[in-house]
PDB file of C-alpha atoms in Angstrom:
ATOM      1  CA  UNK A   1      25.510-163.859  10.651  1.00  0.00           C
ATOM      2  CA  UNK A   2      23.133-166.654  11.604  1.00  0.00           C
ATOM      3  CA  UNK A   3      20.820-167.223  14.525  1.00  0.00           C
ATOM      4  CA  UNK A   4      23.234-169.726  16.057  1.00  0.00           C
ATOM      5  CA  UNK A   5      25.939-167.087  16.047  1.00  0.00           C
ATOM      6  CA  UNK A   6      23.633-164.497  17.552  1.00  0.00           C
ATOM      7  CA  UNK A   7      23.078-166.668  20.606  1.00  0.00           C
ATOM      8  CA  UNK A   8      26.752-166.664  21.506  1.00  0.00           C
ATOM      9  CA  UNK A   9      27.654-163.050  20.751  1.00  0.00           C
ATOM     10  CA  UNK A  10      27.984-160.573  23.617  1.00  0.00           C
ATOM     11  CA  UNK A  11      27.808-157.228  21.829  1.00  0.00           C
ATOM     12  CA  UNK A  12      29.871-154.362  23.251  1.00  0.00           C
ATOM     13  CA  UNK A  13      28.398-151.223  21.699  1.00  0.00           C
ATOM     14  CA  UNK A  14      25.480-149.471  23.350  1.00  0.00           C
ATOM     15  CA  UNK A  15      23.544-149.539  20.095  1.00  0.00           C
ATOM     16  CA  UNK A  16      23.767-153.304  19.666  1.00  0.00           C
ATOM     17  CA  UNK A  17      23.057-153.946  23.341  1.00  0.00           C
ATOM     18  CA  UNK A  18      19.894-151.869  23.010  1.00  0.00           C
ATOM     19  CA  UNK A  19      18.839-153.875  19.950  1.00  0.00           C
ATOM     20  CA  UNK A  20      19.548-157.162  21.733  1.00  0.00           C
ATOM     21  CA  UNK A  21      17.603-156.086  24.813  1.00  0.00           C
ATOM     22  CA  UNK A  22      14.655-154.949  22.697  1.00  0.00           C
ATOM     23  CA  UNK A  23      14.564-158.171  20.699  1.00  0.00           C
ATOM     24  CA  UNK A  24      14.771-160.344  23.798  1.00  0.00           C
ATOM     25  CA  UNK A  25      11.999-158.328  25.449  1.00  0.00           C
ATOM     26  CA  UNK A  26       9.703-159.159  22.513  1.00  0.00           C
ATOM     27  CA  UNK A  27      10.166-162.924  22.852  1.00  0.00           C
ATOM     28  CA  UNK A  28       7.844-164.729  22.502  1.00  0.00           C
ATOM     29  CA  UNK A  29       6.723-162.420  19.706  1.00  0.00           C
ATOM     30  CA  UNK A  30       2.949-162.052  19.563  1.00  0.00           C
ATOM     31  CA  UNK A  31       2.543-159.093  17.217  1.00  0.00           C
ATOM     32  CA  UNK A  32       4.151-157.542  14.143  1.00  0.00           C
ATOM     33  CA  UNK A  33       7.791-156.554  13.814  1.00  0.00           C
ATOM     34  CA  UNK A  34       9.731-154.852  11.028  1.00  0.00           C
ATOM     35  CA  UNK A  35      13.498-155.301  10.901  1.00  0.00           C
ATOM     36  CA  UNK A  36      15.218-152.766   8.660  1.00  0.00           C
ATOM     37  CA  UNK A  37      18.847-152.218   7.776  1.00  0.00           C
ATOM     38  CA  UNK A  38      21.323-152.208   4.882  1.00  0.00           C
ATOM     39  CA  UNK A  39      22.060-155.333   2.869  1.00  0.00           C
ATOM     40  CA  UNK A  40      24.134-157.798   4.838  1.00  0.00           C
ATOM     41  CA  UNK A  41      23.331-156.251   8.227  1.00  0.00           C
ATOM     42  CA  UNK A  42      21.766-159.437   9.586  1.00  0.00           C
ATOM     43  CA  UNK A  43      18.040-158.863   9.109  1.00  0.00           C
ATOM     44  CA  UNK A  44      17.248-162.484   8.263  1.00  0.00           C
ATOM     45  CA  UNK A  45      19.463-163.754  11.073  1.00  0.00           C
ATOM     46  CA  UNK A  46      17.646-161.637  13.637  1.00  0.00           C
ATOM     47  CA  UNK A  47      14.293-162.700  12.195  1.00  0.00           C
ATOM     48  CA  UNK A  48      15.270-166.371  12.412  1.00  0.00           C
ATOM     49  CA  UNK A  49      16.518-165.886  15.966  1.00  0.00           C
ATOM     50  CA  UNK A  50      13.173-164.398  17.001  1.00  0.00           C
ATOM     51  CA  UNK A  51      11.248-167.135  15.194  1.00  0.00           C
ATOM     52  CA  UNK A  52      13.273-169.858  16.889  1.00  0.00           C
ATOM     53  CA  UNK A  53      13.115-168.317  20.351  1.00  0.00           C
ATOM     54  CA  UNK A  54       9.364-167.774  19.948  1.00  0.00           C
ATOM     55  CA  UNK A  55       8.997-171.402  18.798  1.00  0.00           C
ATOM     56  CA  UNK A  56       7.377-170.385  15.532  1.00  0.00           C
ATOM     57  CA  UNK A  57       9.741-172.196  13.150  1.00  0.00           C
ATOM     58  CA  UNK A  58       7.218-174.933  12.326  1.00  0.00           C
ATOM     59  CA  UNK A  59       4.247-172.575  12.155  1.00  0.00           C
ATOM     60  CA  UNK A  60       5.326-169.761   9.843  1.00  0.00           C
ATOM     61  CA  UNK A  61       5.110-169.120   6.096  1.00  0.00           C
ATOM     62  CA  UNK A  62       8.297-167.594   4.692  1.00  0.00           C
ATOM     63  CA  UNK A  63       8.058-165.432   1.577  1.00  0.00           C
ATOM     64  CA  UNK A  64      10.809-163.401  -0.070  1.00  0.00           C
ATOM     65  CA  UNK A  65       8.894-160.724  -1.966  1.00  0.00           C
ATOM     66  CA  UNK A  66      11.789-160.241  -4.408  1.00  0.00           C
ATOM     67  CA  UNK A  67      11.678-163.909  -5.392  1.00  0.00           C
ATOM     68  CA  UNK A  68       8.004-164.883  -5.464  1.00  0.00           C
ATOM     69  CA  UNK A  69       5.547-164.593  -8.329  1.00  0.00           C
ATOM     70  CA  UNK A  70       3.404-161.711  -7.090  1.00  0.00           C
ATOM     71  CA  UNK A  71       0.514-162.806  -9.279  1.00  0.00           C
ATOM     72  CA  UNK A  72       0.128-165.709  -6.866  1.00  0.00           C
ATOM     73  CA  UNK A  73       0.604-163.643  -3.705  1.00  0.00           C
ATOM     74  CA  UNK A  74      -3.047-163.857  -2.681  1.00  0.00           C
ATOM     75  CA  UNK A  75      -3.083-167.630  -3.092  1.00  0.00           C
ATOM     76  CA  UNK A  76       0.063-167.917  -0.962  1.00  0.00           C
ATOM     77  CA  UNK A  77      -1.779-166.194   1.861  1.00  0.00           C
ATOM     78  CA  UNK A  78      -5.045-168.065   1.406  1.00  0.00           C
ATOM     79  CA  UNK A  79      -3.237-171.405   1.537  1.00  0.00           C
ATOM     80  CA  UNK A  80      -1.214-170.387   4.599  1.00  0.00           C
ATOM     81  CA  UNK A  81      -2.217-172.968   7.174  1.00  0.00           C
ATOM     82  CA  UNK A  82       0.344-171.617   9.647  1.00  0.00           C
ATOM     83  CA  UNK A  83      -1.175-168.104  10.100  1.00  0.00           C
ATOM     84  CA  UNK A  84       2.224-166.542  10.905  1.00  0.00           C
ATOM     85  CA  UNK A  85       4.355-164.788   8.263  1.00  0.00           C
ATOM     86  CA  UNK A  86       7.958-163.869   7.539  1.00  0.00           C
ATOM     87  CA  UNK A  87       7.963-161.396   4.648  1.00  0.00           C
ATOM     88  CA  UNK A  88      11.470-160.543   3.475  1.00  0.00           C
ATOM     89  CA  UNK A  89      12.130-157.489   1.292  1.00  0.00           C
ATOM     90  CA  UNK A  90       8.636-156.193   2.005  1.00  0.00           C
ATOM     91  CA  UNK A  91       9.400-152.898   0.250  1.00  0.00           C
ATOM     92  CA  UNK A  92       9.115-154.717  -3.105  1.00  0.00           C
ATOM     93  CA  UNK A  93       5.449-155.603  -2.568  1.00  0.00           C
ATOM     94  CA  UNK A  94       3.308-154.048  -5.311  1.00  0.00           C
ATOM     95  CA  UNK A  95       0.503-151.693  -4.358  1.00  0.00           C
ATOM     96  CA  UNK A  96      -2.295-154.089  -5.319  1.00  0.00           C
ATOM     97  CA  UNK A  97      -0.794-156.808  -3.148  1.00  0.00           C
ATOM     98  CA  UNK A  98      -0.313-154.342  -0.319  1.00  0.00           C
ATOM     99  CA  UNK A  99      -4.106-154.075  -0.251  1.00  0.00           C
ATOM    100  CA  UNK A 100      -4.375-157.872  -0.277  1.00  0.00           C
ATOM    101  CA  UNK A 101      -1.950-158.152   2.640  1.00  0.00           C
ATOM    102  CA  UNK A 102      -3.665-155.408   4.638  1.00  0.00           C
ATOM    103  CA  UNK A 103      -7.014-157.166   4.217  1.00  0.00           C
ATOM    104  CA  UNK A 104      -5.504-160.527   5.166  1.00  0.00           C
ATOM    105  CA  UNK A 105      -3.931-159.101   8.329  1.00  0.00           C
ATOM    106  CA  UNK A 106      -7.140-157.351   9.305  1.00  0.00           C
ATOM    107  CA  UNK A 107      -9.084-160.599   8.914  1.00  0.00           C
ATOM    108  CA  UNK A 108      -6.585-162.639  10.897  1.00  0.00           C
ATOM    109  CA  UNK A 109      -6.402-160.046  13.656  1.00  0.00           C
ATOM    110  CA  UNK A 110     -10.054-160.832  14.324  1.00  0.00           C
ATOM    111  CA  UNK A 111      -9.905-164.615  13.878  1.00  0.00           C
ATOM    112  CA  UNK A 112      -6.557-165.323  15.539  1.00  0.00           C
ATOM    113  CA  UNK A 113      -3.321-163.696  16.576  1.00  0.00           C
ATOM    114  CA  UNK A 114      -0.954-163.627  13.621  1.00  0.00           C
ATOM    115  CA  UNK A 115       2.725-162.936  14.090  1.00  0.00           C
ATOM    116  CA  UNK A 116       4.105-161.007  11.110  1.00  0.00           C
ATOM    117  CA  UNK A 117       7.823-160.342  10.767  1.00  0.00           C
ATOM    118  CA  UNK A 118       8.946-158.240   7.804  1.00  0.00           C
ATOM    119  CA  UNK A 119      12.395-157.168   6.688  1.00  0.00           C
ATOM    120  CA  UNK A 120      13.383-154.220   4.519  1.00  0.00           C
ATOM    121  CA  UNK A 121      16.454-152.262   3.520  1.00  0.00           C
ATOM    122  CA  UNK A 122      14.621-148.964   3.791  1.00  0.00           C
ATOM    123  CA  UNK A 123      12.610-147.926   6.806  1.00  0.00           C
ATOM    124  CA  UNK A 124       8.885-148.446   6.301  1.00  0.00           C
ATOM    125  CA  UNK A 125       8.086-145.014   7.745  1.00  0.00           C
ATOM    126  CA  UNK A 126      10.044-143.421   4.893  1.00  0.00           C
ATOM    127  CA  UNK A 127       8.225-145.556   2.326  1.00  0.00           C
ATOM    128  CA  UNK A 128       4.837-144.651   3.804  1.00  0.00           C
ATOM    129  CA  UNK A 129       5.697-140.949   3.790  1.00  0.00           C
ATOM    130  CA  UNK A 130       6.654-141.192   0.116  1.00  0.00           C
ATOM    131  CA  UNK A 131       3.406-142.946  -0.754  1.00  0.00           C
ATOM    132  CA  UNK A 132       5.191-146.180  -1.648  1.00  0.00           C
ATOM    133  CA  UNK A 133       3.578-148.124   1.190  1.00  0.00           C
ATOM    134  CA  UNK A 134      -0.063-148.027   2.229  1.00  0.00           C
ATOM    135  CA  UNK A 135      -0.383-146.220   5.529  1.00  0.00           C
ATOM    136  CA  UNK A 136      -2.779-148.774   6.994  1.00  0.00           C
ATOM    137  CA  UNK A 137      -0.344-151.555   6.094  1.00  0.00           C
ATOM    138  CA  UNK A 138       2.524-149.580   7.620  1.00  0.00           C
ATOM    139  CA  UNK A 139       0.796-149.543  10.990  1.00  0.00           C
ATOM    140  CA  UNK A 140      -0.073-153.236  10.771  1.00  0.00           C
ATOM    141  CA  UNK A 141       3.558-154.161  10.051  1.00  0.00           C
ATOM    142  CA  UNK A 142       5.282-151.923  12.584  1.00  0.00           C
ATOM    143  CA  UNK A 143       3.831-152.516  16.021  1.00  0.00           C
ATOM    144  CA  UNK A 144       7.522-152.976  16.829  1.00  0.00           C
ATOM    145  CA  UNK A 145      10.557-151.893  14.810  1.00  0.00           C
ATOM    146  CA  UNK A 146      14.236-152.784  14.904  1.00  0.00           C
ATOM    147  CA  UNK A 147      16.726-150.731  12.880  1.00  0.00           C
ATOM    148  CA  UNK A 148      20.048-152.480  12.303  1.00  0.00           C
ATOM    149  CA  UNK A 149      23.203-150.400  11.712  1.00  0.00           C
ATOM    150  CA  UNK A 150      25.911-150.828   9.102  1.00  0.00           C
ATOM    151  CA  UNK A 151      28.993-152.666  10.324  1.00  0.00           C
ATOM    152  CA  UNK A 152      31.096-149.559   9.653  1.00  0.00           C
ATOM    153  CA  UNK A 153      29.034-147.743  12.293  1.00  0.00           C
ATOM    154  CA  UNK A 154      29.732-150.367  14.963  1.00  0.00           C
ATOM    155  CA  UNK A 155      33.363-151.255  14.322  1.00  0.00           C
ATOM    156  CA  UNK A 156      33.822-152.106  18.011  1.00  0.00           C
ATOM    157  CA  UNK A 157      31.805-155.244  17.288  1.00  0.00           C
ATOM    158  CA  UNK A 158      34.182-156.569  14.619  1.00  0.00           C
ATOM    159  CA  UNK A 159      36.446-158.546  17.011  1.00  0.00           C
ATOM    160  CA  UNK A 160      33.623-160.319  18.847  1.00  0.00           C
ATOM    161  CA  UNK A 161      31.677-161.083  15.653  1.00  0.00           C
ATOM    162  CA  UNK A 162      34.843-162.189  13.849  1.00  0.00           C
ATOM    163  CA  UNK A 163      35.690-164.589  16.673  1.00  0.00           C
ATOM    164  CA  UNK A 164      32.171-166.018  16.530  1.00  0.00           C
ATOM    165  CA  UNK A 165      32.483-166.639  12.788  1.00  0.00           C
ATOM    166  CA  UNK A 166      35.936-168.127  13.307  1.00  0.00           C
ATOM    167  CA  UNK A 167      34.623-170.653  15.825  1.00  0.00           C
ATOM    168  CA  UNK A 168      31.916-171.783  13.410  1.00  0.00           C
ATOM    169  CA  UNK A 169      34.206-172.097  10.398  1.00  0.00           C
ATOM    170  CA  UNK A 170      36.996-173.777  12.352  1.00  0.00           C
ATOM    171  CA  UNK A 171      34.549-176.504  13.370  1.00  0.00           C
ATOM    172  CA  UNK A 172      33.090-176.756   9.857  1.00  0.00           C
ATOM    173  CA  UNK A 173      36.522-177.116   8.231  1.00  0.00           C
ATOM    174  CA  UNK A 174      38.053-179.180  11.072  1.00  0.00           C
ATOM    175  CA  UNK A 175      40.624-176.530  11.987  1.00  0.00           C
ATOM    176  CA  UNK A 176      39.696-176.101  15.653  1.00  0.00           C
ATOM    177  CA  UNK A 177      43.139-174.763  16.669  1.00  0.00           C
ATOM    178  CA  UNK A 178      43.081-171.930  14.141  1.00  0.00           C
ATOM    179  CA  UNK A 179      43.329-168.407  15.589  1.00  0.00           C
ATOM    180  CA  UNK A 180      43.249-164.885  14.151  1.00  0.00           C
ATOM    181  CA  UNK A 181      46.556-163.042  14.344  1.00  0.00           C
ATOM    182  CA  UNK A 182      46.578-159.493  15.684  1.00  0.00           C
ATOM    183  CA  UNK A 183      47.644-158.283  12.225  1.00  0.00           C
ATOM    184  CA  UNK A 184      44.691-160.040  10.612  1.00  0.00           C
ATOM    185  CA  UNK A 185      42.311-158.513  13.139  1.00  0.00           C
ATOM    186  CA  UNK A 186      43.796-155.063  12.529  1.00  0.00           C
ATOM    187  CA  UNK A 187      43.235-155.498   8.797  1.00  0.00           C
ATOM    188  CA  UNK A 188      39.606-156.415   9.436  1.00  0.00           C
ATOM    189  CA  UNK A 189      39.131-153.302  11.554  1.00  0.00           C
ATOM    190  CA  UNK A 190      40.629-150.982   8.924  1.00  0.00           C
ATOM    191  CA  UNK A 191      38.120-152.041   6.281  1.00  0.00           C
ATOM    192  CA  UNK A 192      34.787-150.251   5.819  1.00  0.00           C
ATOM    193  CA  UNK A 193      32.664-153.347   5.056  1.00  0.00           C
ATOM    194  CA  UNK A 194      30.264-152.229   2.322  1.00  0.00           C
ATOM    195  CA  UNK A 195      28.763-155.740   2.472  1.00  0.00           C
ATOM    196  CA  UNK A 196      28.395-155.562   6.271  1.00  0.00           C
ATOM    197  CA  UNK A 197      28.180-158.804   8.289  1.00  0.00           C
ATOM    198  CA  UNK A 198      27.606-160.926   5.189  1.00  0.00           C
ATOM    199  CA  UNK A 199      30.895-159.756   3.705  1.00  0.00           C
ATOM    200  CA  UNK A 200      32.756-160.249   6.998  1.00  0.00           C
ATOM    201  CA  UNK A 201      31.428-163.795   7.177  1.00  0.00           C
ATOM    202  CA  UNK A 202      32.533-164.515   3.596  1.00  0.00           C
ATOM    203  CA  UNK A 203      36.004-163.015   4.120  1.00  0.00           C
ATOM    204  CA  UNK A 204      36.585-165.099   7.255  1.00  0.00           C
ATOM    205  CA  UNK A 205      35.368-168.322   5.664  1.00  0.00           C
ATOM    206  CA  UNK A 206      37.856-167.727   2.850  1.00  0.00           C
ATOM    207  CA  UNK A 207      40.616-166.997   5.382  1.00  0.00           C
ATOM    208  CA  UNK A 208      39.968-170.198   7.335  1.00  0.00           C
ATOM    209  CA  UNK A 209      40.144-172.241   4.131  1.00  0.00           C
ATOM    210  CA  UNK A 210      43.366-170.533   3.002  1.00  0.00           C
ATOM    211  CA  UNK A 211      45.205-170.793   6.327  1.00  0.00           C
ATOM    212  CA  UNK A 212      47.495-173.829   6.371  1.00  0.00           C
ATOM    213  CA  UNK A 213      48.978-173.558   9.870  1.00  0.00           C
ATOM    214  CA  UNK A 214      47.406-172.628  13.212  1.00  0.00           C
ATOM    215  CA  UNK A 215      47.103-168.898  12.551  1.00  0.00           C
ATOM    216  CA  UNK A 216      45.082-166.780  10.141  1.00  0.00           C
ATOM    217  CA  UNK A 217      47.579-164.156   8.959  1.00  0.00           C
ATOM    218  CA  UNK A 218      46.763-160.804   7.392  1.00  0.00           C
ATOM    219  CA  UNK A 219      47.699-162.259   3.991  1.00  0.00           C
ATOM    220  CA  UNK A 220      44.736-164.625   4.323  1.00  0.00           C
ATOM    221  CA  UNK A 221      42.330-161.701   4.720  1.00  0.00           C
ATOM    222  CA  UNK A 222      41.326-161.001   1.129  1.00  0.00           C
ATOM    223  CA  UNK A 223      38.625-158.572   0.121  1.00  0.00           C
ATOM    224  CA  UNK A 224      36.608-158.348  -3.057  1.00  0.00           C
ATOM    225  CA  UNK A 225      36.527-155.495  -5.571  1.00  0.00           C
ATOM    226  CA  UNK A 226      35.355-153.096  -2.872  1.00  0.00           C
ATOM    227  CA  UNK A 227      38.795-153.274  -1.248  1.00  0.00           C
ATOM    228  CA  UNK A 228      40.520-150.899  -3.612  1.00  0.00           C
ATOM    229  CA  UNK A 229      37.927-148.262  -2.805  1.00  0.00           C
ATOM    230  CA  UNK A 230      37.634-148.790   0.923  1.00  0.00           C
ATOM    231  CA  UNK A 231      41.011-149.720   2.396  1.00  0.00           C
ATOM    232  CA  UNK A 232      43.926-147.448   3.127  1.00  0.00           C
ATOM    233  CA  UNK A 233      46.806-147.215   0.672  1.00  0.00           C
ATOM    234  CA  UNK A 234      49.726-147.711   3.070  1.00  0.00           C
ATOM    235  CA  UNK A 235      53.380-148.333   2.355  1.00  0.00           C
ATOM    236  CA  UNK A 236      56.441-149.100   4.460  1.00  0.00           C
ATOM    237  CA  UNK A 237      58.184-145.957   5.719  1.00  0.00           C
ATOM    238  CA  UNK A 238      55.069-143.791   5.691  1.00  0.00           C
ATOM    239  CA  UNK A 239      54.946-141.497   8.730  1.00  0.00           C
ATOM    240  CA  UNK A 240      52.276-141.911  11.386  1.00  0.00           C
ATOM    241  CA  UNK A 241      50.964-138.409  10.673  1.00  0.00           C
ATOM    242  CA  UNK A 242      50.540-139.281   6.979  1.00  0.00           C
ATOM    243  CA  UNK A 243      48.701-142.496   7.871  1.00  0.00           C
ATOM    244  CA  UNK A 244      46.440-140.441  10.134  1.00  0.00           C
ATOM    245  CA  UNK A 245      45.801-137.865   7.405  1.00  0.00           C
ATOM    246  CA  UNK A 246      44.902-140.514   4.827  1.00  0.00           C
ATOM    247  CA  UNK A 247      42.620-142.299   7.271  1.00  0.00           C
ATOM    248  CA  UNK A 248      40.781-139.078   8.138  1.00  0.00           C
ATOM    249  CA  UNK A 249      40.351-137.993   4.521  1.00  0.00           C
ATOM    250  CA  UNK A 250      39.251-141.433   3.336  1.00  0.00           C
ATOM    251  CA  UNK A 251      36.767-141.705   6.186  1.00  0.00           C
ATOM    252  CA  UNK A 252      35.311-138.325   5.209  1.00  0.00           C
ATOM    253  CA  UNK A 253      35.078-139.470   1.597  1.00  0.00           C
ATOM    254  CA  UNK A 254      33.352-142.660   2.698  1.00  0.00           C
ATOM    255  CA  UNK A 255      30.806-140.723   4.788  1.00  0.00           C
ATOM    256  CA  UNK A 256      30.265-138.158   2.012  1.00  0.00           C
ATOM    257  CA  UNK A 257      31.811-135.421   4.197  1.00  0.00           C
ATOM    258  CA  UNK A 258      29.498-136.096   7.121  1.00  0.00           C
ATOM    259  CA  UNK A 259      31.837-134.929   9.883  1.00  0.00           C
ATOM    260  CA  UNK A 260      29.681-136.233  12.713  1.00  0.00           C
ATOM    261  CA  UNK A 261      29.637-139.734  11.254  1.00  0.00           C
ATOM    262  CA  UNK A 262      33.335-139.590  10.334  1.00  0.00           C
ATOM    263  CA  UNK A 263      34.302-138.524  13.848  1.00  0.00           C
ATOM    264  CA  UNK A 264      32.241-141.381  15.276  1.00  0.00           C
ATOM    265  CA  UNK A 265      33.926-143.950  13.017  1.00  0.00           C
ATOM    266  CA  UNK A 266      37.372-142.558  13.844  1.00  0.00           C
ATOM    267  CA  UNK A 267      36.640-142.465  17.571  1.00  0.00           C
ATOM    268  CA  UNK A 268      37.476-138.773  17.937  1.00  0.00           C
ATOM    269  CA  UNK A 269      35.490-135.652  18.740  1.00  0.00           C
ATOM    270  CA  UNK A 270      34.135-133.392  16.012  1.00  0.00           C
ATOM    271  CA  UNK A 271      36.336-130.625  17.430  1.00  0.00           C
ATOM    272  CA  UNK A 272      39.453-132.784  17.026  1.00  0.00           C
ATOM    273  CA  UNK A 273      38.430-133.643  13.477  1.00  0.00           C
ATOM    274  CA  UNK A 274      37.858-129.976  12.656  1.00  0.00           C
ATOM    275  CA  UNK A 275      41.272-129.024  14.078  1.00  0.00           C
ATOM    276  CA  UNK A 276      42.984-131.735  12.027  1.00  0.00           C
ATOM    277  CA  UNK A 277      41.300-130.538   8.837  1.00  0.00           C
ATOM    278  CA  UNK A 278      42.344-126.957   9.573  1.00  0.00           C
ATOM    279  CA  UNK A 279      45.940-128.153  10.017  1.00  0.00           C
ATOM    280  CA  UNK A 280      45.862-129.953   6.663  1.00  0.00           C
ATOM    281  CA  UNK A 281      44.339-126.911   4.969  1.00  0.00           C
ATOM    282  CA  UNK A 282      46.955-124.528   6.365  1.00  0.00           C
ATOM    283  CA  UNK A 283      49.718-126.918   5.270  1.00  0.00           C
ATOM    284  CA  UNK A 284      48.263-127.123   1.777  1.00  0.00           C
ATOM    285  CA  UNK A 285      47.577-130.846   2.111  1.00  0.00           C
ATOM    286  CA  UNK A 286      43.898-130.557   1.173  1.00  0.00           C
TER     287      UNK A 286
END
């Protein structure tokens, strides 16, 4: 997902609409914001969207904490003529540099307004509670917070996001007439997306390249090694009830037997899920 794609996406789920409304209400950003979420959930894309909409793109220092030489962290800040910061993977910042950053932010809060956007896989509140993040720094980084969900938790968004990616790749590869078949879309929606939006983007780019006519077929939708662990094992002639049973059990396995989460992914009530499991147990199927 990129910031260009974000502009054109009309999210359907309540969760993503709430995130979009919150983000847009913060623009132009004038304080600190932490964006957390699993790998591939679009943290950098949302950060770039906010930076662009706040017209900060030419006035911000971008640092990926996982990639920089932390011995030079203080000098990076001291030489920052832009004042504003994008700190990706902030959870990797060593304790001594956390103190440096806290002092820098305190100083700049007095001298000028500094916009600080940070991204992290784990929530900063959890890190602070575990003593892995200085509490004073936690408060300086989280005036506002956005928590992004996994793609498997917002499967209703797959069609609209997939179409957005398709438009971009069709232009890039000069295949403007290319469309997703209903079978290809169904295959996308049956997958659990351990790599989230980043994996969906990669899968669709591959599909656009592979498609030779005007339609992306399900055969063009190819997953990586995760596929064998996260897609259903279906075969021709299998009954609908057996497909349902396998889907329910695999969803439970994927959610580590969290029935609430499994029911949400499946789009059924917890009561319905419980009744189905009781049926399978009585029939000796589990």
